[in-house]
PDB file of C-alpha atoms in Angstrom:
ATOM      1  CA  MET A  29      -0.115   0.480  -0.229  1.00 40.00           C
ATOM      2  CA  SER A  30       2.831   2.422   0.665  1.00 40.00           C
ATOM      3  CA  HIS A  31       4.014   1.855  -2.867  1.00 46.00           C
ATOM      4  CA  LEU A  32       0.864   2.742  -4.777  1.00 47.00           C
ATOM      5  CA  LYS A  33       1.040   6.345  -1.855  1.00 49.00           C
ATOM      6  CA  ASP A  34       4.506   6.775  -3.166  1.00 67.00           C
ATOM      7  CA  ASP A  35       4.333   6.348  -6.986  1.00 77.00           C
ATOM      8  CA  SER A  36       0.885   8.005  -6.878  1.00 80.00           C
ATOM      9  CA  GLY A  37       2.771  11.506  -4.501  1.00 82.00           C
ATOM     10  CA  ALA A  38       5.416  10.494  -7.458  1.00 82.00           C
ATOM     11  CA  LYS A  39       2.751  11.451  -9.841  1.00 83.00           C
ATOM     12  CA  LEU A  40       1.595  14.738  -8.434  1.00 87.00           C
ATOM     13  CA  GLY A  41       5.311  16.426  -8.091  1.00 86.00           C
ATOM     14  CA  MET A  42       5.568  15.135 -11.426  1.00 87.00           C
ATOM     15  CA  TRP A  43       2.690  17.143 -12.870  1.00 88.00           C
ATOM     16  CA  LEU A  44       2.957  19.951 -10.467  1.00 90.00           C
ATOM     17  CA  PHE A  45       6.289  20.371 -11.870  1.00 88.00           C
ATOM     18  CA  LEU A  46       5.014  19.816 -15.036  1.00 88.00           C
ATOM     19  CA  PHE A  47       2.699  22.819 -14.583  1.00 91.00           C
ATOM     20  CA  THR A  48       5.728  25.332 -13.428  1.00 92.00           C
ATOM     21  CA  GLU A  49       7.232  24.427 -16.356  1.00 92.00           C
ATOM     22  CA  LEU A  50       3.575  25.235 -18.796  1.00 90.00           C
ATOM     23  CA  LEU A  51       3.732  28.585 -16.721  1.00 93.00           C
ATOM     24  CA  LEU A  52       7.657  29.313 -17.760  1.00 92.00           C
ATOM     25  CA  PHE A  53       6.853  28.842 -21.473  1.00 94.00           C
ATOM     26  CA  GLY A  54       3.521  30.712 -21.201  1.00 94.00           C
ATOM     27  CA  GLY A  55       4.196  33.682 -20.191  1.00 94.00           C
ATOM     28  CA  LEU A  56       7.191  33.797 -23.332  1.00 94.00           C
ATOM     29  CA  PHE A  57       4.104  33.111 -25.400  1.00 95.00           C
ATOM     30  CA  LEU A  58       1.970  35.853 -23.561  1.00 96.00           C
ATOM     31  CA  LEU A  59       5.431  37.695 -24.224  1.00 96.00           C
ATOM     32  CA  TYR A  60       5.413  36.262 -27.936  1.00 95.00           C
ATOM     33  CA  SER A  61       1.680  37.733 -28.587  1.00 95.00           C
ATOM     34  CA  ALA A  62       1.579  41.239 -26.858  1.00 96.00           C
ATOM     35  CA  TYR A  63       4.905  41.354 -29.234  1.00 96.00           C
ATOM     36  CA  LEU A  64       3.278  40.051 -32.452  1.00 95.00           C
ATOM     37  CA  SER A  65       0.016  42.408 -32.496  1.00 95.00           C
ATOM     38  CA  ARG A  66       2.579  45.461 -31.900  1.00 96.00           C
ATOM     39  CA  TYR A  67       4.955  44.022 -34.659  1.00 95.00           C
ATOM     40  CA  PRO A  68       2.946  42.506 -36.969  1.00 94.00           C
ATOM     41  CA  HIS A  69       4.916  43.099 -40.014  1.00 94.00           C
ATOM     42  CA  GLU A  70       8.061  42.840 -38.886  1.00 94.00           C
ATOM     43  CA  PHE A  71       7.389  39.435 -37.180  1.00 95.00           C
ATOM     44  CA  SER A  72       5.961  38.088 -40.580  1.00 93.00           C
ATOM     45  CA  ALA A  73       9.242  38.936 -42.279  1.00 93.00           C
ATOM     46  CA  ALA A  74      11.122  38.040 -39.379  1.00 94.00           C
ATOM     47  CA  GLY A  75       9.591  34.807 -39.296  1.00 93.00           C
ATOM     48  CA  ARG A  76      10.221  34.207 -43.261  1.00 93.00           C
ATOM     49  CA  GLN A  77      13.775  34.166 -42.627  1.00 93.00           C
ATOM     50  CA  LEU A  78      13.295  31.002 -40.906  1.00 95.00           C
ATOM     51  CA  ASN A  79      14.038  27.337 -42.049  1.00 95.00           C
ATOM     52  CA  VAL A  80      10.836  26.238 -42.585  1.00 95.00           C
ATOM     53  CA  VAL A  81      12.008  22.592 -43.687  1.00 96.00           C
ATOM     54  CA  PHE A  82      14.177  22.893 -40.626  1.00 97.00           C
ATOM     55  CA  GLY A  83      11.424  23.013 -38.208  1.00 96.00           C
ATOM     56  CA  THR A  84       9.103  20.323 -40.420  1.00 97.00           C
ATOM     57  CA  ILE A  85      11.759  17.854 -39.813  1.00 97.00           C
ATOM     58  CA  ASN A  86      11.866  19.068 -35.999  1.00 97.00           C
ATOM     59  CA  THR A  87       8.556  17.984 -35.095  1.00 97.00           C
ATOM     60  CA  VAL A  88       8.438  14.542 -36.513  1.00 98.00           C
ATOM     61  CA  VAL A  89      11.611  13.924 -35.078  1.00 98.00           C
ATOM     62  CA  LEU A  90       9.888  14.871 -31.547  1.00 97.00           C
ATOM     63  CA  LEU A  91       6.571  13.448 -32.239  1.00 97.00           C
ATOM     64  CA  THR A  92       8.490  10.154 -33.145  1.00 98.00           C
ATOM     65  CA  SER A  93      10.058  10.557 -30.129  1.00 98.00           C
ATOM     66  CA  SER A  94       6.934  10.843 -28.004  1.00 97.00           C
ATOM     67  CA  LEU A  95       5.723   7.658 -29.888  1.00 98.00           C
ATOM     68  CA  LEU A  96       9.258   5.893 -28.890  1.00 98.00           C
ATOM     69  CA  VAL A  97       8.943   7.024 -24.771  1.00 97.00           C
ATOM     70  CA  ALA A  98       4.965   5.684 -25.055  1.00 97.00           C
ATOM     71  CA  MET A  99       6.015   2.475 -26.316  1.00 98.00           C
ATOM     72  CA  ALA A 100       8.941   2.110 -24.293  1.00 97.00           C
ATOM     73  CA  VAL A 101       6.552   2.696 -21.478  1.00 96.00           C
ATOM     74  CA  THR A 102       4.231  -0.293 -22.003  1.00 97.00           C
ATOM     75  CA  ALA A 103       7.348  -2.113 -22.914  1.00 96.00           C
ATOM     76  CA  VAL A 104       8.623  -1.757 -19.024  1.00 95.00           C
ATOM     77  CA  GLN A 105       5.076  -2.712 -17.999  1.00 95.00           C
ATOM     78  CA  ARG A 106       5.013  -5.964 -19.964  1.00 96.00           C
ATOM     79  CA  GLY A 107       8.574  -6.365 -18.852  1.00 94.00           C
ATOM     80  CA  GLU A 108      10.448  -6.320 -22.067  1.00 95.00           C
ATOM     81  CA  ARG A 109      13.357  -4.810 -21.071  1.00 95.00           C
ATOM     82  CA  ARG A 110      15.177  -4.979 -24.073  1.00 96.00           C
ATOM     83  CA  ARG A 111      12.714  -3.421 -25.852  1.00 97.00           C
ATOM     84  CA  THR A 112      12.063  -0.927 -23.436  1.00 97.00           C
ATOM     85  CA  LEU A 113      16.124  -0.155 -23.886  1.00 97.00           C
ATOM     86  CA  TRP A 114      15.867  -0.004 -27.383  1.00 98.00           C
ATOM     87  CA  LEU A 115      12.970   2.074 -27.626  1.00 98.00           C
ATOM     88  CA  LEU A 116      14.619   4.941 -24.998  1.00 97.00           C
ATOM     89  CA  GLY A 117      18.031   4.537 -26.805  1.00 97.00           C
ATOM     90  CA  GLY A 118      15.361   5.543 -30.294  1.00 98.00           C
ATOM     91  CA  THR A 119      14.108   8.690 -28.342  1.00 98.00           C
ATOM     92  CA  ILE A 120      17.757   9.974 -27.442  1.00 98.00           C
ATOM     93  CA  LEU A 121      18.904   9.922 -31.025  1.00 98.00           C
ATOM     94  CA  CYS A 122      15.359  11.538 -31.771  1.00 98.00           C
ATOM     95  CA  ALA A 123      16.950  14.272 -29.234  1.00 98.00           C
ATOM     96  CA  ALA A 124      20.549  13.982 -30.769  1.00 98.00           C
ATOM     97  CA  ILE A 125      19.195  14.947 -33.924  1.00 98.00           C
ATOM     98  CA  PHE A 126      16.707  17.451 -32.669  1.00 98.00           C
ATOM     99  CA  MET A 127      19.238  19.758 -31.668  1.00 98.00           C
ATOM    100  CA  ALA A 128      21.990  19.013 -34.610  1.00 98.00           C
ATOM    101  CA  ILE A 129      19.769  20.111 -36.590  1.00 98.00           C
ATOM    102  CA  LYS A 130      19.115  23.141 -34.137  1.00 97.00           C
ATOM    103  CA  TYR A 131      22.443  24.176 -34.049  1.00 97.00           C
ATOM    104  CA  VAL A 132      22.886  24.092 -37.581  1.00 97.00           C
ATOM    105  CA  GLU A 133      19.764  26.531 -37.687  1.00 96.00           C
ATOM    106  CA  TRP A 134      21.561  28.937 -34.786  1.00 96.00           C
ATOM    107  CA  SER A 135      24.495  28.438 -36.365  1.00 96.00           C
ATOM    108  CA  THR A 136      23.816  30.103 -39.729  1.00 95.00           C
ATOM    109  CA  LYS A 137      21.852  32.660 -38.043  1.00 95.00           C
ATOM    110  CA  ILE A 138      24.280  33.997 -35.876  1.00 95.00           C
ATOM    111  CA  LEU A 139      27.047  33.672 -39.208  1.00 95.00           C
ATOM    112  CA  HIS A 140      24.386  36.281 -40.903  1.00 93.00           C
ATOM    113  CA  GLY A 141      24.376  38.452 -38.486  1.00 94.00           C
ATOM    114  CA  ILE A 142      20.808  36.935 -36.813  1.00 94.00           C
ATOM    115  CA  TYR A 143      21.359  37.260 -33.246  1.00 92.00           C
ATOM    116  CA  PRO A 144      20.662  38.733 -29.999  1.00 90.00           C
ATOM    117  CA  ASN A 145      21.699  42.603 -29.810  1.00 89.00           C
ATOM    118  CA  SER A 146      24.065  41.849 -33.171  1.00 92.00           C
ATOM    119  CA  PRO A 147      24.900  45.201 -35.368  1.00 93.00           C
ATOM    120  CA  HIS A 148      22.778  43.799 -38.317  1.00 91.00           C
ATOM    121  CA  LEU A 149      19.604  43.811 -36.486  1.00 91.00           C
ATOM    122  CA  ALA A 150      20.064  46.848 -34.232  1.00 90.00           C
ATOM    123  CA  ALA A 151      20.072  48.519 -38.069  1.00 92.00           C
ATOM    124  CA  GLY A 152      16.842  47.124 -38.919  1.00 90.00           C
ATOM    125  CA  PRO A 153      13.641  47.606 -37.859  1.00 92.00           C
ATOM    126  CA  PRO A 154      12.410  47.627 -33.894  1.00 92.00           C
ATOM    127  CA  GLY A 155      10.393  44.199 -34.459  1.00 93.00           C
ATOM    128  CA  GLU A 156      12.847  42.447 -36.321  1.00 94.00           C
ATOM    129  CA  SER A 157      15.201  42.458 -33.311  1.00 95.00           C
ATOM    130  CA  VAL A 158      12.297  41.799 -30.503  1.00 96.00           C
ATOM    131  CA  PHE A 159      11.183  38.789 -32.814  1.00 96.00           C
ATOM    132  CA  PHE A 160      14.887  37.499 -33.074  1.00 96.00           C
ATOM    133  CA  SER A 161      15.780  37.744 -29.350  1.00 96.00           C
ATOM    134  CA  LEU A 162      11.835  35.892 -28.444  1.00 96.00           C
ATOM    135  CA  TYR A 163      13.289  33.506 -30.891  1.00 97.00           C
ATOM    136  CA  PHE A 164      15.855  32.567 -29.421  1.00 97.00           C
ATOM    137  CA  MET A 165      15.064  32.472 -25.828  1.00 96.00           C
ATOM    138  CA  SER A 166      12.293  29.889 -27.004  1.00 96.00           C
ATOM    139  CA  THR A 167      14.477  27.873 -28.693  1.00 97.00           C
ATOM    140  CA  GLY A 168      16.916  28.297 -26.081  1.00 97.00           C
ATOM    141  CA  ILE A 169      14.840  27.494 -23.338  1.00 96.00           C
ATOM    142  CA  HIS A 170      13.440  24.593 -24.889  1.00 97.00           C
ATOM    143  CA  GLY A 171      16.704  23.097 -26.611  1.00 97.00           C
ATOM    144  CA  LEU A 172      17.902  23.085 -23.038  1.00 97.00           C
ATOM    145  CA  HIS A 173      15.208  21.105 -21.754  1.00 96.00           C
ATOM    146  CA  VAL A 174      15.860  18.422 -25.077  1.00 97.00           C
ATOM    147  CA  LEU A 175      19.433  17.876 -22.928  1.00 97.00           C
ATOM    148  CA  ILE A 176      17.819  17.620 -19.214  1.00 96.00           C
ATOM    149  CA  GLY A 177      15.507  15.811 -21.052  1.00 96.00           C
ATOM    150  CA  ALA A 178      17.602  13.548 -23.402  1.00 97.00           C
ATOM    151  CA  THR A 179      19.714  13.102 -20.136  1.00 97.00           C
ATOM    152  CA  LEU A 180      17.103  12.197 -18.010  1.00 96.00           C
ATOM    153  CA  LEU A 181      15.865   9.062 -19.819  1.00 97.00           C
ATOM    154  CA  ALA A 182      19.350   7.919 -20.233  1.00 97.00           C
ATOM    155  CA  TRP A 183      20.210   8.161 -16.408  1.00 97.00           C
ATOM    156  CA  VAL A 184      16.353   5.894 -16.627  1.00 96.00           C
ATOM    157  CA  GLY A 185      17.657   3.817 -19.213  1.00 95.00           C
ATOM    158  CA  SER A 186      20.541   2.759 -16.949  1.00 96.00           C
ATOM    159  CA  LYS A 187      17.938   2.017 -14.219  1.00 96.00           C
ATOM    160  CA  VAL A 188      16.141  -0.231 -16.841  1.00 96.00           C
ATOM    161  CA  LYS A 189      19.343  -2.291 -17.400  1.00 94.00           C
ATOM    162  CA  ARG A 190      20.510  -2.867 -14.481  1.00 95.00           C
ATOM    163  CA  GLY A 191      16.390  -4.394 -13.277  1.00 93.00           C
ATOM    164  CA  ALA A 192      16.095  -0.791 -10.886  1.00 93.00           C
ATOM    165  CA  VAL A 193      13.236   0.523 -13.183  1.00 91.00           C
ATOM    166  CA  HIS A 194      10.427  -2.706 -14.326  1.00 91.00           C
ATOM    167  CA  GLY A 195       7.241  -3.922 -14.861  1.00 89.00           C
ATOM    168  CA  GLY A 196       6.378  -3.933 -11.047  1.00 89.00           C
ATOM    169  CA  ASP A 197       8.137  -0.506 -10.548  1.00 88.00           C
ATOM    170  CA  TYR A 198       8.597   2.185 -13.447  1.00 89.00           C
ATOM    171  CA  ILE A 199       7.808   5.468 -12.055  1.00 90.00           C
ATOM    172  CA  LEU A 200      11.088   6.365 -12.896  1.00 92.00           C
ATOM    173  CA  LEU A 201      10.160   6.228 -16.847  1.00 95.00           C
ATOM    174  CA  GLU A 202       6.331   6.882 -16.557  1.00 94.00           C
ATOM    175  CA  ASN A 203       7.270  10.528 -15.298  1.00 93.00           C
ATOM    176  CA  SER A 204       9.784  10.737 -17.487  1.00 95.00           C
ATOM    177  CA  ALA A 205       8.197  10.018 -20.875  1.00 96.00           C
ATOM    178  CA  LEU A 206       6.159  12.488 -18.854  1.00 95.00           C
ATOM    179  CA  TYR A 207       8.545  14.764 -19.257  1.00 96.00           C
ATOM    180  CA  TRP A 208       9.753  14.210 -22.405  1.00 97.00           C
ATOM    181  CA  HIS A 209       5.664  15.190 -23.973  1.00 96.00           C
ATOM    182  CA  LEU A 210       6.085  18.354 -22.504  1.00 95.00           C
ATOM    183  CA  VAL A 211       8.825  19.430 -24.374  1.00 95.00           C
ATOM    184  CA  ASP A 212       7.298  18.102 -27.505  1.00 96.00           C
ATOM    185  CA  LEU A 213       4.299  19.713 -26.583  1.00 95.00           C
ATOM    186  CA  ILE A 214       5.773  22.799 -25.892  1.00 96.00           C
ATOM    187  CA  TRP A 215       7.522  22.391 -29.742  1.00 97.00           C
ATOM    188  CA  ILE A 216       4.164  21.911 -31.380  1.00 96.00           C
ATOM    189  CA  PHE A 217       3.021  25.455 -30.436  1.00 94.00           C
ATOM    190  CA  ILE A 218       7.375  26.801 -30.931  1.00 96.00           C
ATOM    191  CA  PHE A 219       6.891  25.722 -34.415  1.00 96.00           C
ATOM    192  CA  PRO A 220       4.006  27.481 -35.355  1.00 95.00           C
ATOM    193  CA  LEU A 221       4.127  30.878 -33.609  1.00 94.00           C
ATOM    194  CA  TYR A 222       8.409  30.921 -35.666  1.00 95.00           C
ATOM    195  CA  TYR A 223       7.757  29.357 -38.377  1.00 95.00           C
ATOM    196  CA  LEU A 224       5.170  29.209 -39.700  1.00 91.00           C
ATOM    197  CA  ILE A 225       3.639  33.181 -38.763  1.00 79.00           C
ATOM    198  CA  LEU A 226       1.540  34.846 -42.220  1.00 59.00           C
TER     199      LEU A 226
END
């Protein structure tokens, strides 16, 4: 009975933590909305400078990773340790692909002088500078969450391998998967706001 209570407490703790994360990104999205209404044309022009192909690929990669981590939870519940590890490995690989694409994207922008407080942006319309500041802040914080999530899943994977996380006790994997789904959900908002803005 105490084991069940611990699990429900861990789940509640994770949901509360996820709620605070939603508040953080919700604040960024509200800031975005406020500035969008102030600089609609500059935001639209700046958004067209982002690579929609990279954004789309990263969306598919994160959706795939969410599917894989959900399958990993099901696999561990069934006692399929090897399958769980493969699925977690696939999720972490997706995270690496996402970050590699984001690295290429950021590097290209920085090489073209597009980064917060750059002379290039300072010389342009103020709305464009605000757009890219918000873009780098949102995608930077999200990227940090991807790295944290991938590290967390790798740590849980090591516990699965040692048998510490199994069909009878998988709350660590379940909570890590919830965190990963949040990372995915946030990107689902970032992608249309920045890449598909008309």
